[in-house]
Amino acid sequence: MDERYAIILAAGKGTRMKSKLYKVLHPVCGKPMVEHIMNRVEEITPREVVTVVGYGADEVKAQLANRSEYALQAEQLGTGHAVMQAADFLKGKKGTTLVISGDTPLLTSETLDQLFEYHQGKNASATILTAQAEDPDGYGRILRDRVGIVEKIVEQKDASPEEAQVKEINTGTYCFDNELLFEALDKLTTDNVQGEYYLTDIIEILKDNGHIVAAYQTNDFEESIGVNDRIALSQANEIMRKRINRQHMRNGVSFIDPNTSYIDDSVKIGAETIIEPGVSLKGATVIGENCVITQNSQITDSIIEDSVTVKSSTIEKSTVHLQADVGPYAHLRPKTEINQQAHIGNFVEIKNAVIGEKTKVGHLTYVGDATLGKEINVGCGTVFVNYDGKNKHHTTVGDHSFIGSAVNLIGPVNVASNTCLAAGSTITDDVLENDMAIARARQVNKEGYAKRLPFLQ
Ligand code: UD1
Ligand code: CA
């Protein structure tokens, strides 16, 4: 096999996005577009990858780190000019170079492989990856002669009305003979409507110099969508989402309505799990087998083990162990760990806390900065008072304890195992094993007093 190289074009500003975020960093199903491209490029195992950066260079470099070499395009003078910047790394090397845009996140590595094969089969100096578009608006058009041989690419803005009728478009992805590419780049001019160095003009230059140019047409236009604005961004998200959800279904995951479940590219889900509508699973989330994730749950960067039920809840940077259940309407904030078979009920908020095995926190409770042992019952309306206005304090509750309703535990405080905290207590002092703490004012009943209250008359 010929040596392979790759150049990723990622220096543009993305004016049409109307965004402060650089175009190629806009996420599609949770991952920046340029990272999708990098993943695909790595799958075709190039010897060297050069990413051309300009706008947002530091951010793009931070995203791809040492997966690429970087060429700086200080001024954005066009796609041809962008490729010229990679000369220091690649000029004169023998092999085949893939040039790909940072804004075509849906291309698959199978298609890229086919492009390389076609390029080699045709013995071409350049091969364009093309597609048939129903609506070719905005793309460069492929012009072929009467027998179908590629002549050149014309940009939409430079196209005559007849040329604009052509529906075969340039996906912005190409294979080039590397040596010929850098020779031809020297011949580019800016003689066009946009006054830019168009990479697309290389095709005509190579052809005029007697080299073979070819075009490999994919049968899937959707794969080649170029994201120039937020409408295309939403289309790319939709297509990628369908792809991701279909793959999960093939692996044994059930979706009630796959069109309304938003699963990031990075998420893993076990077989027999059911995902209901409106669910978002983001970042480094891993869901086990046999789970049920009900409507509108949002789970980010969390581990959910097997046989867990999450009902309409929000979970961030947390872990929920085997057979526990959460919700409805619970909020697990970062650094929460729910152990096996624990029950977290409705309107419960937990942050930086461990909830022991089979412990129940059923209703309307806040647990912040706490460690709870196993088989504890936490009554309704309990508050772990962790914040004094300046610092956070930690509270511990031992195994098999019973916390009545509406208890305030003022941290820091240690409550030992097998204890009971009476309902309505405000706990400020440690409680020893087997003790009961009651901390509330005594009730006083005033005889006949209700009758004297004017508003009860
Ligand atoms: C380009 C093609 C067009 C093709 C389309 C496919 C040219 C002249 N046109 O148009 O034929 O149909 O892609 O999506 O090549 N970039 C730089 N430096 C620059 C300019 C662009 O790095 O000076 C990068 C951009 O960041 C982007 C890529 O090159 O990732 C493509 O540029 P863009 O402006 O999006 O080109 P299109 O107008 O879409
Ligand atoms: Ca584009």
CSV table of C-alpha atoms in Angstrom, one decimal, residues 245 248-258 261 263 269-277 279 291-293:
chain,number,residue,atom,x,y,z
A,245,ASN,CA,-29.4,5.2,18.1
A,248,HIS,CA,-27.6,0.9,20.1
A,249,MET,CA,-30.7,-0.8,18.8
A,250,ARG,CA,-28.6,-3.3,16.9
A,251,ASN,CA,-26.8,-4.0,20.2
A,252,GLY,CA,-30.1,-4.7,22.0
A,253,VAL,CA,-31.1,-1.4,23.5
A,254,SER,CA,-34.8,-0.4,23.1
A,255,PHE,CA,-35.9,3.1,22.3
A,256,ILE,CA,-39.6,4.1,22.7
A,257,ASP,CA,-39.0,6.9,20.2
A,258,PRO,CA,-35.5,7.0,18.8
A,261,SER,CA,-33.6,10.4,22.4
A,263,ILE,CA,-27.3,10.1,22.9
A,269,ILE,CA,-25.5,1.4,26.8
A,270,GLY,CA,-25.9,-2.2,27.8
A,271,ALA,CA,-28.4,-4.6,26.2
A,272,GLU,CA,-32.0,-4.8,27.3
A,273,THR,CA,-32.0,-1.3,28.6
A,274,ILE,CA,-35.0,0.9,27.7
A,275,ILE,CA,-34.7,4.5,26.8
A,276,GLU,CA,-37.8,6.6,26.9
A,277,PRO,CA,-38.5,9.8,24.9
A,279,VAL,CA,-33.8,11.4,27.4
A,291,CYS,CA,-31.9,-0.4,33.0
A,292,VAL,CA,-34.9,1.8,32.5
A,293,ILE,CA,-34.3,5.5,31.8
